Structure formats: C-alpha cells, structure tokens
C-alpha cells in the first residue's frame, strides 16, 4: 500500500493548462475524490498518476518515490476507465485474468484469484461470456474485477458510474465504497457528481480550471467551503450567494439586516447561506417567488430579491407553499452565514 | 414496402425513370456482356477464321478445365495471390503502425506511403522493369549478374511481378490499416498498457484482434485485387514471352486466349472460371471469417 502525492504538478496541452500547479496528498488507504465540473482537469490528473500523461512540471509520487519516469506498467496502479475499456474479444474470465497473465502468475493461482475477484463482484455466472453480452452495470463490475484482481498499490477510477442508470449507480456506489474499505487500497476517484463525492470520499478535492480549490472531508467542505465556487458547487441546489455589505457590525443585503458582521471589516462582501438555512416568514428580506419546485419530501422556492439575485429556499413538507409571484420575506438563520471576499471569492472567517 | 395506392405506383415509376440512365449503362457494359459471355462459352471457335463457330454445349468447358495450361494457370494464380495478399496486408499494417506515432512530419510519410495507390500500373511496371533489368538494373549495380534475367527466369518471374503488385497494393493496404488503427479505442490500449502488456502482447493479443474487422476487409479487397493483376504481367512478361506458362495467371490467360490465340470461346470459359472462383472465395470469406472477427463495439 502507498499514498499518492502531487508536488506542484502542471500539465499543459499547447495553450490550455489542464492541471495548474496541483499539490495534493492522497493518504495511504484513503479514498480521495477529485471533484469538479467538466474540463477542470480531473482526468488529466488521474492519467498522470497512471503514467498515461507526463506532467509538464512537478513530481508525481507513489509510495514516496517519484514516478515521473516510471513506465505505466511498472507503477503498480490499476485504472477503471469511464468507458470500462474491456477487451471485447476476450471472455470475462480472460479479461479479469489479463493483468495476471502479464505478471506470469501460474495458471492455478490465476484461476483462484480471478474466481475470487469475480465472486466478490457477483460475476461468477458470467465468466464465459464476452463483454458485448453484458449490461452496462455488469461491464462496470468486470472493469472493477480486473482492477482488484491485481491487488495494486493504487486504484484510479475515472467516473466509473457515469454510464449507469440512477438505481444502479447508487448500488454500485455502495459496492465500491464497501470494497475499498475492505481492501484498504489507496484510491483516487474522479467524478463531477457531488452526491457521489459526498457519499464516497474520505476526503474530497475540489478542482476548477486545473486548480485545486479545497481539500477536506465531505462535511467540512459542506460546512466551511473555502471559496464561493466550492460553496455553490456542493449541495443541490448549491449555496445561495448574495452581494451584501458589512457596516457598523451588521451584515446587510440591500437594506435588510441579516446578521452580525464579526470579523469582516466594513465594505462589500459576498454572503452565502444554504437553502435549508433560510425560511419564509412575514418579515425579513423582501423577495418575489419566481419558481416553485416540488420534490416530494421537500420544496425549493426560488425567489428574486431586490437586486435581481436569485435565492433558493428549501422548505420541509409541512411548510406553507407560496404561489408564483407572491411577495415573501426570507429569514436567514444568523448562525449559518458564510462570508466571502467579493472579488477573489475566498472565505472570510468570522472572528471567534 | 408494398405498392398499393396509385400514388405508390407513381412513385415507383418515377424511381425507375430516374434509375434508367444508370440501368442502361449497366445493361450495355455489364449485364449484356456478362450474359453474352455464357453464350460464348458454349460455342467452339472454328479451326479457320471466317467459318461460323459451332455450338458444342458444355464440351468446351470440359476441354478447357481439363487442359494442362489451365491447371498451370490455376496453380500460378494461387501462388501469386498467396505472395501478394499476406505480404501486402502485413506490409501495410507495419507501415501504418510506424506512421501512427504522433511525430512531427509524419504526414509527409503518410502521403508517401499511400502514394502507390495513385501510381498507374504501367508506370510502376516500367520502373520496376528497369530496376530488374539485367544490364542497367539494380542487381548488376550491386555486382550480381542475374542469369537468366529475373523476368525471363522461370523461378523468379512470378515473384518479380508479384513484388510489383505488393508494392502497388501497399498504398491501399496502408490507408485501410491506418483508418483501422485510428478507430481503435484508445482506452482499451491504455488499459492493456497499465495491465502490463509489453509490445509483443500488445500487438498480438490486443491490437490485431481489435483490428480484425479491418484485416478482414483488407483480405477481401486484397484478394480481389490480386486476382485482377494484369498490367505488370502484360508489360513485363507480355506476349513476347507468351510461352511462359508459369506467369500465366488466370486473368492473363483470358487475355491470351482472346488476343493471341484468337479463341473467344476458351477466353469465355476461363473468365467464367475466374468469376466463379472470386465469387466462391468472397462467399467463404464472408461466411467463415466474419464470424470469427471481433467488432470492437460488440
Ligand atoms: N490530449 C489533449 N490534448 C489537448 N487538450 C486536452 C487533452 N486532454 C485534455 N485536454 C484539455 O485539458 C482540459 C482538462 O481535461 P480533462 O479531460 O482532464 O477534464 P475532466 O475534468 O476530466 O473533464 P470531464 O469531467 O469532462 O471528463 C480540458 O480543457 C481539455 O480540453
Ligand atoms: Mg474526464
């Protein structure tokens, strides 16, 4: 087992910096999720660990030694590709055995280990089939089996669930987590789905435009986002971000006082609050209802406040639902306010 | 689709009207000669020019099929195809693999490699004929005195013309293989690299199986191409060596029967044989090989 570390790693493709000065440690045995929107450099980061892409700058290490010049096959990492990348001409058994054959593992042990991997992922019945005869979810599990059969130092997984339907995704998600916890193999898991990230990762690294925004445990990330980007990216819907100002120890949105300004000096700032930290009341921040989304257990009320900014309020099942066009007043829980620098978007910590 | 309403009929009528020019061309240049050929095969050429040809039924087919020259032709064709197709396919694949690397300036090589497609047979034959010339050619330049000259040598004449065919087929083969390589799923190849496959395993266990639809297509195209070789044989061996039986591949035998022996009946029988061989061959390839071929998205 071994950790993975990026030391000031950059990767450029001509003009675009796919990964920009990334420094990140994946601890031994940890499942770290790389989260970010499409095109932010997640896959590129993963491929640099695999050795399929060479960093333009910086060092990638596995188990403490720099692997920049180590061939992919000598890195002892297994990758699960988004497209599964199974060998279409081989049976499932052959697919799972393939890495073992390359390592010249004896036939007996090969069979034993591939049987075991297949059993772990519930593929025993399918061993003699070809990938073309399997469903997406089954192929996905074959790809996982082919990775675990090697017992590598590191698992690299690139959006392995993105081709599955919602039900299967939730189930496979749980399977991968259980498997990773049982094997204790260091895992770097790429996704752009924040729910997946929140439920699977020991820690989550959020990326944007090739740059690392924040690395933290899921709850920490949710409760103390380091930037407005992280704040709005996590949660569904994300955090409300409203232009506000601090003056005389008070935080104001427009004219409405919404809380005490502790720590921030007077001036403009960006105020953040989660949809569940706000409710509709008779007095508060004036707004107009522009959309009501009912999701069964909860309702999202989307309102427009004075300066045109949209704010989402999450209501429980019992709350009184407003109608479209209603004028309402939003009250924000004063203890759940986040403040950010209005230009850089960096979090401003309240003074204790 | 079932015709029923008057509107349908009108549409069909229009369709045939529009197809008519093409149908006429096909009828005149393909269907009619094709049918006429079968009739020719049933008539025997008169012993002296000017006399009417005589209906002999299948008798002529029997005579031709049992003649030694036909057997010789068949054997030559067989060897010729065996020399041209595998070599051409493998050569094209190797060139395509070499040019597949993303190296600067590679597009120049791609152009060069595929250029043999657009070279005419006549030019190729003349160039190779010069290279193989016993006096001014490559061998005397290397200090080897070929005796008899390659193209007059019963052992080497067929391989020599086959070499030209290989060279010419190389361009097409290269293009087919390059297209095949470019359509390979990158992630599968990368997965194999990560799984520890070396160059050899990669090629034989991953690339070739994934490429099998392309190889199959190349095999069919190459076989038909090889069976239809004519130009280089006519130019380099030609009527001046009409006694050369071992370079008499089937298509050339047809030509010889017609224009040298002046025997349209025999030529017709030979060309029907060629047609049947190619038909059977293509059907076999489609039936048996295609079943073993792996299609990547399967
Ligand atoms: N081989 C390449 N050549 C040129 N540019 C590339 C290459 N690979 C990636 N890029 C660019 O690098 C950036 C990051 O790409 P990357 O594939 O890492 O994104 P990603 O975070 O995995 O996105 P997604 O969620 O859509 O898979 C993108 O702007 C992309 O266009
Ligand atoms: Mg990606």
XYZ file of C-alpha atoms and ligand atoms in Angstrom:
682
model
C 0.000 0.000 0.000
C 1.082 3.509 -0.668
C -0.076 7.067 -0.820
C -0.005 9.246 -3.906
C 1.296 12.752 -3.963
C 1.298 15.592 -6.440
C 4.060 18.145 -5.882
C 3.376 21.355 -7.797
C 2.234 19.383 -10.808
C 1.168 21.155 -14.002
C 0.100 19.782 -17.319
C -0.221 21.934 -20.391
C -1.702 20.978 -23.734
C -0.428 23.683 -26.057
C -2.282 26.722 -24.710
C -4.561 25.156 -22.107
C -3.308 24.390 -18.634
C -5.298 21.223 -17.927
C -3.762 20.944 -14.467
C -2.225 24.019 -12.918
C 0.214 23.812 -10.026
C -1.507 20.993 -8.183
C -0.189 19.988 -4.784
C -2.165 17.221 -3.182
C -1.535 14.224 -0.965
C -3.653 11.117 -1.084
C -3.056 9.255 2.142
C -2.312 5.586 2.317
C -5.549 3.626 2.295
C -7.691 6.661 1.680
C -10.430 7.130 -0.894
C -9.956 10.641 -2.173
C -12.469 12.053 -4.603
C -11.409 14.532 -7.264
C -14.477 16.641 -7.858
C -15.056 19.405 -10.344
C -17.008 20.474 -13.388
C -16.331 19.110 -16.854
C -12.969 20.072 -18.270
C -11.379 21.056 -14.959
C -8.503 18.598 -15.317
C -9.640 15.625 -13.215
C -8.959 13.010 -15.845
C -5.639 14.598 -16.700
C -4.563 14.462 -13.045
C -5.550 10.800 -12.864
C -3.765 9.930 -16.084
C -0.580 11.477 -14.773
C -0.677 9.082 -11.826
C -1.210 6.202 -14.244
C 1.672 7.359 -16.401
C -0.505 7.802 -19.467
C 0.317 11.503 -19.440
C 3.613 13.126 -18.454
C 3.476 16.200 -16.227
C 4.847 19.374 -17.797
C 6.131 20.451 -14.384
C 6.322 18.947 -10.944
C 6.543 15.481 -9.482
C 4.047 12.703 -9.062
C 4.972 10.198 -6.362
C 3.570 6.841 -5.430
C 4.563 5.327 -2.113
C 7.053 8.107 -1.524
C 9.093 7.720 -4.695
C 8.819 9.979 -7.717
C 7.402 8.045 -10.664
C 7.720 10.648 -13.420
C 9.989 8.369 -15.406
C 8.405 5.057 -14.494
C 6.508 3.186 -17.219
C 2.751 2.766 -16.637
C 3.086 -0.982 -16.313
C 5.727 -0.640 -13.607
C 3.698 1.721 -11.437
C 1.513 -0.965 -9.918
C -1.664 1.047 -10.308
C -4.951 -0.196 -11.724
C -7.300 2.103 -13.549
C -11.019 1.845 -14.145
C -11.908 3.857 -17.219
C -15.121 5.728 -17.823
C -15.709 3.589 -20.923
C -14.697 0.448 -18.946
C -12.114 -0.351 -21.659
C -12.733 -4.094 -21.513
C -11.090 -6.292 -24.121
C -14.052 -7.000 -26.399
C -12.565 -10.126 -27.954
C -11.857 -11.907 -24.681
C -14.223 -13.690 -22.342
C -14.884 -12.124 -18.971
C -12.535 -14.638 -17.373
C -9.787 -13.728 -19.827
C -10.427 -10.052 -19.209
C -10.042 -10.438 -15.469
C -7.023 -12.695 -15.861
C -5.260 -10.458 -18.352
C -3.158 -8.489 -15.839
C -2.204 -11.711 -14.064
C -1.087 -13.318 -17.321
C 1.179 -10.356 -17.927
C 2.706 -10.922 -14.492
C 3.286 -14.591 -15.377
C 1.191 -15.764 -12.457
C 0.791 -19.554 -12.506
C -2.374 -20.932 -14.054
C -3.608 -22.281 -10.759
C -3.228 -19.058 -8.868
C -4.622 -17.133 -11.793
C -7.813 -19.145 -11.693
C -8.029 -18.869 -7.933
C -7.576 -15.120 -7.887
C -9.859 -14.374 -10.822
C -12.557 -16.629 -9.358
C -12.256 -14.730 -6.131
C -12.445 -11.332 -7.810
C -15.403 -12.487 -9.889
C -17.174 -13.802 -6.789
C -16.578 -10.539 -4.934
C -18.335 -8.643 -7.703
C -21.008 -11.241 -8.415
C -19.686 -12.165 -11.832
C -19.233 -15.902 -11.371
C -22.110 -16.773 -13.679
C -20.818 -14.541 -16.446
C -17.217 -15.684 -16.727
C -17.575 -17.399 -20.084
C -19.367 -14.532 -21.796
C -17.891 -11.751 -23.874
C -18.198 -8.103 -22.781
C -20.666 -7.471 -25.606
C -23.102 -9.832 -23.945
C -23.198 -7.927 -20.665
C -25.208 -4.971 -19.446
C -23.520 -1.677 -18.609
C -23.572 -2.396 -14.891
C -22.081 -5.843 -15.395
C -19.315 -4.482 -17.613
C -18.615 -1.927 -14.968
C -18.159 -4.689 -12.412
C -15.850 -6.587 -14.763
C -13.707 -3.466 -15.034
C -13.583 -3.326 -11.230
C -12.773 -7.029 -11.011
C -9.921 -6.599 -13.469
C -8.589 -3.828 -11.229
C -8.870 -5.622 -7.895
C -7.511 -8.952 -9.141
C -4.076 -7.371 -9.387
C -4.075 -6.202 -5.793
C -2.340 -2.976 -6.865
C -0.943 -0.217 -4.695
C -3.404 2.325 -6.015
C -6.805 2.314 -7.701
C -7.564 5.051 -10.165
C -11.219 5.399 -11.104
C -12.424 7.829 -13.742
C -16.146 8.470 -13.431
C -16.833 4.730 -13.344
C -20.529 5.198 -12.615
C -21.401 7.799 -15.194
C -22.837 5.322 -17.702
C -25.168 3.643 -15.233
C -28.783 4.450 -14.547
C -29.702 6.112 -11.276
C -30.637 2.975 -9.334
C -27.618 1.007 -10.421
C -25.395 3.966 -9.728
C -26.471 4.150 -6.108
C -25.966 0.432 -5.637
C -22.595 0.270 -7.358
C -21.515 3.339 -5.428
C -22.125 1.468 -2.201
C -20.350 -1.610 -3.582
C -17.241 0.354 -4.486
C -17.139 2.012 -1.084
C -17.513 -1.337 0.702
C -14.836 -2.882 -1.483
C -12.431 -0.023 -0.953
C -12.932 -0.049 2.819
C -12.392 -3.809 2.906
C -9.283 -3.856 0.727
C -7.911 -0.642 2.161
C -6.318 0.251 -1.145
C -5.455 3.883 -1.758
C -7.995 5.140 -4.268
C -8.206 8.252 -6.371
C -11.760 8.594 -7.594
C -12.819 11.127 -10.204
C -16.357 12.401 -10.524
C -18.282 15.526 -11.365
C -21.232 14.345 -9.301
C -21.166 15.993 -5.902
C -23.528 13.472 -4.324
C -21.155 10.698 -5.329
C -18.266 12.688 -3.888
C -20.047 13.400 -0.612
C -21.105 9.804 -0.062
C -17.926 8.046 -1.120
C -14.875 10.044 -0.209
C -12.889 10.113 2.977
C -11.856 13.469 1.633
C -12.798 15.479 -1.432
C -10.506 17.630 -3.536
C -12.454 20.228 -5.494
C -10.878 21.438 -8.727
C -11.730 24.245 -11.071
C -9.937 25.184 -14.285
C -6.995 22.977 -13.405
C -6.535 24.499 -9.969
C -7.205 22.955 -6.608
C -9.849 24.874 -4.673
C -10.062 22.957 -1.427
C -9.330 19.547 0.044
C -11.343 18.481 3.039
C -13.630 15.851 4.496
C -17.126 15.986 2.962
C -18.837 17.548 5.962
C -16.118 20.123 6.432
C -16.324 21.002 2.756
C -20.048 21.479 3.072
C -19.914 23.453 6.271
C -16.873 25.585 5.607
C -16.352 25.990 1.864
C -13.083 27.789 1.169
C -14.360 29.628 -1.896
C -17.641 30.714 -3.414
C -17.023 28.131 -6.131
C -16.911 25.259 -3.650
C -19.900 26.729 -1.842
C -22.058 26.803 -4.947
C -20.755 23.536 -6.408
C -21.606 21.396 -3.386
C -25.165 20.769 -2.334
C -28.167 20.557 -4.555
C -29.043 23.244 -5.016
C -25.772 24.930 -4.038
C -25.262 27.673 -1.548
C -27.022 30.978 -2.188
C -24.506 33.722 -2.850
C -25.750 37.250 -2.478
C -23.918 40.584 -2.764
C -24.000 42.162 0.656
C -22.184 44.665 2.775
C -20.842 44.990 6.272
C -21.195 48.194 8.176
C -21.261 49.051 11.799
C -21.022 45.405 12.840
C -24.035 44.430 10.807
C -24.401 42.408 7.644
C -26.897 43.797 5.201
C -28.402 42.623 1.993
C -29.710 45.825 0.475
C -31.363 47.487 3.431
C -32.247 44.347 5.324
C -30.044 43.401 8.224
C -29.435 39.677 8.148
C -26.815 39.151 10.800
C -23.860 40.389 12.762
C -20.625 41.078 10.929
C -17.955 39.520 13.063
C -14.523 39.512 11.526
C -15.226 41.316 8.318
C -14.241 44.913 8.003
C -16.773 47.368 6.635
C -17.404 47.218 2.934
C -18.920 44.992 0.286
C -18.738 41.219 0.546
C -20.455 38.121 -0.715
C -22.825 36.494 1.689
C -23.574 32.809 1.480
C -26.244 30.675 3.073
C -27.582 27.210 2.342
C -31.175 26.830 1.098
C -32.008 24.852 4.216
C -30.743 27.682 6.468
C -33.447 30.017 5.270
C -37.209 30.039 5.607
C -40.100 32.222 4.545
C -41.610 34.460 7.147
C -43.688 37.590 7.467
C -40.788 39.913 7.942
C -37.255 39.781 6.572
C -35.560 40.064 3.214
C -38.195 41.024 0.673
C -38.391 38.832 -2.391
C -40.701 37.667 -5.121
C -41.354 33.985 -5.859
C -40.320 33.088 -9.408
C -40.390 29.301 -9.323
C -41.618 26.574 -7.011
C -40.056 23.121 -7.422
C -41.748 20.322 -5.562
C -39.577 17.292 -4.987
C -41.890 15.307 -2.759
C -40.162 15.398 0.591
C -39.130 18.990 0.132
C -39.864 22.043 -1.917
C -37.432 24.512 -3.428
C -38.793 28.027 -3.571
C -36.784 30.168 -5.928
C -37.107 33.867 -5.227
C -35.749 37.035 -6.690
C -34.537 39.633 -4.237
C -34.302 43.380 -4.691
C -31.136 43.469 -6.812
C -32.290 40.623 -9.044
C -30.200 37.879 -7.443
C -31.964 34.509 -7.270
C -32.150 32.847 -3.903
C -33.336 29.313 -3.192
C -35.182 28.460 -0.010
C -35.678 24.828 0.902
C -38.941 24.046 2.659
C -39.950 20.967 4.547
C -43.118 19.069 3.754
C -45.163 20.940 6.359
C -44.340 24.486 5.334
C -46.923 26.635 3.624
C -46.109 26.730 -0.067
C -46.180 30.155 -1.674
C -47.539 30.718 -5.150
C -45.763 32.075 -8.152
C -45.456 35.861 -7.998
C -46.126 36.039 -4.267
C -44.186 38.628 -2.328
C -42.452 36.909 0.531
C -39.911 37.666 3.206
C -36.844 35.487 3.627
C -35.315 34.957 7.027
C -31.829 33.502 7.194
C -30.520 31.614 10.200
C -27.937 34.063 11.519
C -25.635 31.262 12.653
C -25.400 29.726 9.210
C -23.996 32.662 7.323
C -20.803 32.421 5.292
C -18.885 35.448 4.166
C -16.603 35.628 1.134
C -14.387 38.236 -0.394
C -16.467 39.800 -3.193
C -13.613 39.842 -5.719
C -11.494 36.750 -5.023
C -14.352 34.658 -3.661
C -12.177 33.455 -0.791
C -13.847 32.667 2.508
C -13.631 35.233 5.297
C -13.565 33.502 8.659
C -15.676 35.096 11.364
C -13.594 36.279 14.334
C -14.125 33.996 17.295
C -42.589 -1.846 -48.843
C -45.763 -2.785 -50.598
C -47.087 -0.875 -53.542
C -50.801 -0.352 -53.304
C -52.186 3.104 -53.784
C -51.907 4.799 -57.172
C -49.560 7.281 -55.542
C -47.169 4.469 -54.685
C -47.157 3.298 -58.267
C -46.441 6.767 -59.471
C -43.504 6.997 -57.077
C -42.142 3.688 -58.246
C -42.496 4.762 -61.832
C -40.594 7.920 -61.119
C -37.909 5.977 -59.305
C -37.359 3.669 -62.261
C -37.374 6.583 -64.637
C -34.590 8.199 -62.656
C -32.666 4.945 -62.474
C -32.986 4.389 -66.187
C -29.753 6.045 -67.355
C -27.722 4.055 -64.855
C -29.591 0.871 -65.760
C -28.912 1.414 -69.441
C -25.207 1.900 -68.838
C -25.065 -1.183 -66.643
C -27.056 -3.196 -69.134
C -24.839 -2.306 -72.045
C -21.489 -2.579 -70.345
C -22.069 -5.117 -67.606
C -25.212 -7.222 -67.788
C -25.213 -7.872 -71.521
C -21.505 -8.809 -71.780
C -21.907 -10.925 -68.665
C -24.758 -12.897 -70.199
C -23.176 -12.955 -73.631
C -20.055 -14.450 -72.101
C -22.016 -17.517 -71.006
C -23.267 -17.966 -74.555
C -19.750 -17.617 -75.960
C -18.584 -20.394 -73.702
C -20.943 -22.801 -75.402
C -19.610 -22.185 -78.895
C -16.365 -23.524 -80.234
C -14.092 -21.420 -82.331
C -13.801 -22.572 -85.999
C -10.461 -24.122 -86.991
C -10.051 -21.471 -89.678
C -11.052 -17.852 -89.387
C -14.148 -16.969 -91.397
C -16.026 -20.201 -90.727
C -19.010 -19.990 -88.357
C -18.426 -21.032 -84.751
C -20.057 -24.255 -83.730
C -22.387 -24.949 -80.798
C -20.718 -27.570 -78.610
C -22.558 -27.152 -75.329
C -20.530 -27.904 -72.223
C -17.980 -29.839 -74.197
C -15.686 -26.818 -74.445
C -15.900 -26.173 -70.715
C -14.716 -29.746 -70.137
C -11.822 -29.387 -72.572
C -10.568 -26.171 -71.058
C -10.952 -27.302 -67.461
C -9.010 -30.477 -68.120
C -6.187 -28.840 -70.071
C -2.701 -28.652 -68.574
C -2.379 -24.971 -69.354
C -5.475 -24.268 -67.287
C -4.121 -26.246 -64.361
C -0.836 -24.434 -64.654
C -2.709 -21.139 -64.666
C -4.667 -22.085 -61.588
C -1.531 -23.053 -59.677
C 0.253 -19.863 -60.727
C -2.704 -17.730 -59.691
C -2.867 -19.476 -56.362
C 0.822 -18.866 -55.631
C 0.576 -15.329 -56.918
C -2.323 -14.458 -54.611
C -0.532 -16.116 -51.711
C 2.525 -13.994 -52.378
C 0.668 -10.720 -52.829
C -2.111 -10.617 -50.242
C -0.457 -11.564 -46.928
C 2.694 -9.597 -47.729
C 0.710 -6.564 -48.814
C -1.505 -6.653 -45.732
C 1.358 -7.173 -43.299
C 3.479 -4.523 -45.009
C 0.593 -2.058 -44.926
C -0.012 -2.805 -41.256
C 3.639 -2.328 -40.328
C 3.822 0.964 -42.211
C 0.571 2.089 -40.608
C 1.890 1.202 -37.146
C 5.092 3.123 -37.856
C 3.186 6.158 -39.113
C 0.622 6.002 -36.298
C 3.010 7.624 -33.831
C 2.333 11.301 -33.381
C 5.698 12.515 -34.625
C 6.096 15.797 -36.429
C 6.479 15.442 -40.179
C 4.662 12.133 -40.120
C 2.051 13.434 -42.528
C 4.737 13.510 -45.228
C 5.383 9.813 -44.698
C 1.673 9.117 -44.760
C 1.430 10.789 -48.136
C 4.434 8.879 -49.437
C 3.173 5.540 -48.128
C -0.255 5.942 -49.640
C 1.025 7.306 -52.958
C 1.319 3.888 -54.604
C -2.471 3.882 -54.869
C -2.399 6.667 -57.394
C 0.568 5.376 -59.377
C -0.530 3.765 -62.613
C 0.312 0.114 -63.177
C 2.134 0.997 -66.371
C 4.458 3.443 -64.632
C 5.093 1.025 -61.796
C 5.808 -1.776 -64.236
C 8.252 0.295 -66.260
C 10.078 1.492 -63.140
C 10.326 -1.996 -61.674
C 11.207 -3.397 -65.092
C 14.155 -1.042 -65.224
C 15.209 -1.953 -61.692
C 15.085 -5.619 -62.660
C 16.852 -5.106 -65.931
C 19.802 -7.489 -66.363
C 22.035 -4.709 -67.732
C 21.039 -1.350 -66.223
C 19.080 -2.657 -63.219
C 19.705 -2.895 -59.516
C 21.311 -6.340 -59.450
C 24.221 -5.631 -61.807
C 24.741 -2.388 -59.894
C 25.083 -4.491 -56.753
C 27.565 -6.659 -58.571
C 25.215 -9.593 -59.087
C 24.870 -10.884 -62.608
C 21.405 -12.388 -62.873
C 21.393 -15.164 -65.395
C 18.937 -15.565 -66.956
C 17.411 -12.124 -66.318
C 14.874 -12.112 -63.490
C 11.881 -11.606 -65.739
C 12.969 -14.384 -68.067
C 13.771 -16.718 -65.230
C 11.052 -19.363 -64.744
C 11.627 -19.366 -60.979
C 11.753 -15.632 -60.405
C 9.441 -14.111 -62.992
C 6.254 -14.701 -60.993
C 7.661 -13.451 -57.654
C 9.020 -10.436 -59.521
C 5.635 -9.396 -60.881
C 4.098 -10.258 -57.524
C 6.525 -7.827 -55.938
C 5.156 -5.044 -58.105
C 1.618 -5.983 -57.125
C 2.627 -5.970 -53.443
C 4.196 -2.574 -53.872
C 1.061 -1.241 -55.510
C -1.293 -2.800 -53.003
C 0.813 -1.427 -50.149
C -0.663 2.053 -50.523
C -4.250 0.879 -50.284
C -3.362 -1.559 -47.535
C -1.633 1.263 -45.635
C -4.681 3.504 -45.950
C -7.037 0.749 -44.801
C -4.806 -0.145 -41.850
C -4.317 3.480 -40.840
C -8.053 4.029 -40.811
C -8.395 0.859 -38.741
C -5.748 1.923 -36.243
C -7.294 5.335 -35.852
C -10.628 3.828 -34.977
C -9.194 1.618 -32.226
C -10.498 2.534 -28.774
C -7.592 4.363 -27.090
C -8.710 3.467 -23.602
C -8.558 -0.265 -24.304
C -4.974 0.070 -25.476
C -4.169 2.189 -22.444
C -5.806 -0.341 -20.163
C -3.580 -3.016 -21.680
C -0.522 -0.859 -21.096
C -1.474 -0.402 -17.453
C -2.200 -4.105 -17.129
C 1.422 -4.730 -18.023
C 1.254 -5.797 -21.657
C 4.579 -5.493 -23.489
C 4.913 -4.538 -27.144
C 4.534 -8.108 -28.380
C 1.478 -8.989 -26.294
C 0.005 -5.630 -27.085
C 0.299 -6.278 -30.806
C -0.845 -9.883 -30.974
C -3.325 -10.036 -28.109
C -4.887 -6.588 -28.298
C -4.169 -4.622 -31.473
C -4.601 -7.426 -34.004
C -7.846 -8.797 -32.513
C -9.286 -5.292 -32.252
C -8.188 -4.655 -35.799
C -9.710 -7.857 -37.129
C -12.624 -6.179 -38.957
C -10.069 -4.066 -40.822
C -7.810 -7.033 -41.543
C -10.813 -8.928 -42.820
C -11.825 -6.106 -45.100
C -8.251 -5.818 -46.342
C -8.165 -9.521 -47.040
C -11.246 -9.393 -49.242
C -10.123 -6.282 -51.097
C -6.572 -7.601 -51.478
C -7.695 -10.960 -52.818
C -9.892 -9.410 -55.447
C -7.094 -7.006 -56.318
C -4.540 -9.811 -56.695
C -6.829 -11.912 -58.863
C -7.204 -8.967 -61.179
C -3.491 -8.266 -61.734
C -2.853 -7.819 -65.390
C -0.867 -4.719 -66.292
C 2.535 -5.599 -64.889
C 2.397 -9.087 -66.405
C 1.408 -7.774 -69.797
C 4.073 -5.083 -69.807
C 6.971 -7.001 -68.301
C 6.414 -10.542 -69.472
C 3.976 -9.823 -72.223
C 3.171 -11.501 -75.491
C 6.864 -11.612 -76.347
C 7.136 -14.370 -73.774
C 3.815 -15.980 -74.496
C 5.408 -19.381 -73.977
C 5.761 -18.516 -70.287
C 3.182 -20.703 -68.639
C 4.133 -20.064 -65.017
C 3.255 -16.368 -65.154
C 0.000 -17.089 -66.854
C -2.297 -16.133 -64.004
C -5.948 -16.617 -64.791
C -6.771 -13.121 -65.900
C -3.772 -13.086 -68.209
C -4.758 -16.470 -69.605
C -8.129 -14.986 -70.536
C -6.388 -12.188 -72.391
C -4.015 -14.579 -74.096
C -6.774 -16.883 -75.209
C -8.620 -13.988 -76.721
C -5.992 -11.826 -78.359
C -3.134 -14.198 -79.046
C -4.876 -17.485 -79.663
C -7.939 -15.732 -81.063
C -10.207 -18.113 -79.198
C -13.172 -16.233 -77.671
C -14.807 -19.479 -76.594
C -11.875 -20.502 -74.466
C -11.491 -16.965 -73.100
C -15.157 -17.012 -72.106
C -14.776 -20.291 -70.239
C -11.684 -19.010 -68.419
C -13.330 -15.774 -67.416
C -16.330 -17.662 -66.071
C -13.955 -19.776 -64.019
C -12.309 -16.625 -62.685
C -15.712 -15.198 -61.827
C -16.789 -18.363 -60.014
C -13.532 -18.592 -58.078
C -13.829 -14.994 -56.873
C -17.485 -15.462 -56.022
C -16.885 -18.627 -54.037
C -13.859 -17.117 -52.377
C -15.714 -13.989 -51.297
C -18.639 -16.032 -50.004
C -16.321 -18.264 -47.995
C -14.557 -15.285 -46.542
C -17.818 -13.606 -45.642
C -19.317 -16.733 -44.146
C -16.460 -18.144 -42.156
C -14.102 -15.334 -41.395
C -16.631 -12.756 -40.464
C -17.909 -14.985 -37.733
C -14.552 -15.014 -36.018
C -13.978 -11.338 -36.379
C -14.404 -9.233 -33.260
C -16.178 -5.994 -33.695
C -14.990 -3.543 -31.113
C -18.382 -2.263 -30.071
C -19.865 -5.716 -29.722
N -4.944 15.252 -25.171
C -5.339 16.514 -25.000
N -4.980 17.466 -25.879
C -5.363 18.753 -25.701
N -6.118 19.188 -24.687
C -6.515 18.286 -23.782
C -6.152 16.901 -23.889
N -6.684 16.249 -22.835
C -7.356 17.166 -22.127
N -7.253 18.396 -22.675
C -7.834 19.635 -22.149
O -7.485 19.740 -20.801
C -8.572 20.189 -20.011
C -8.860 19.180 -18.902
O -9.312 17.978 -19.488
P -9.728 16.723 -18.611
O -10.042 15.629 -19.534
O -8.686 16.456 -17.595
O -11.042 17.243 -17.917
P -12.030 16.485 -16.919
O -12.016 17.245 -15.655
O -11.688 15.050 -16.845
O -13.428 16.711 -17.630
P -14.671 15.704 -17.772
O -15.423 15.760 -16.489
O -15.443 16.325 -18.897
O -14.119 14.356 -18.100
C -9.727 20.397 -20.971
O -9.789 21.761 -21.273
C -9.342 19.608 -22.185
O -9.842 20.202 -23.343
Mg -12.685 13.273 -17.555
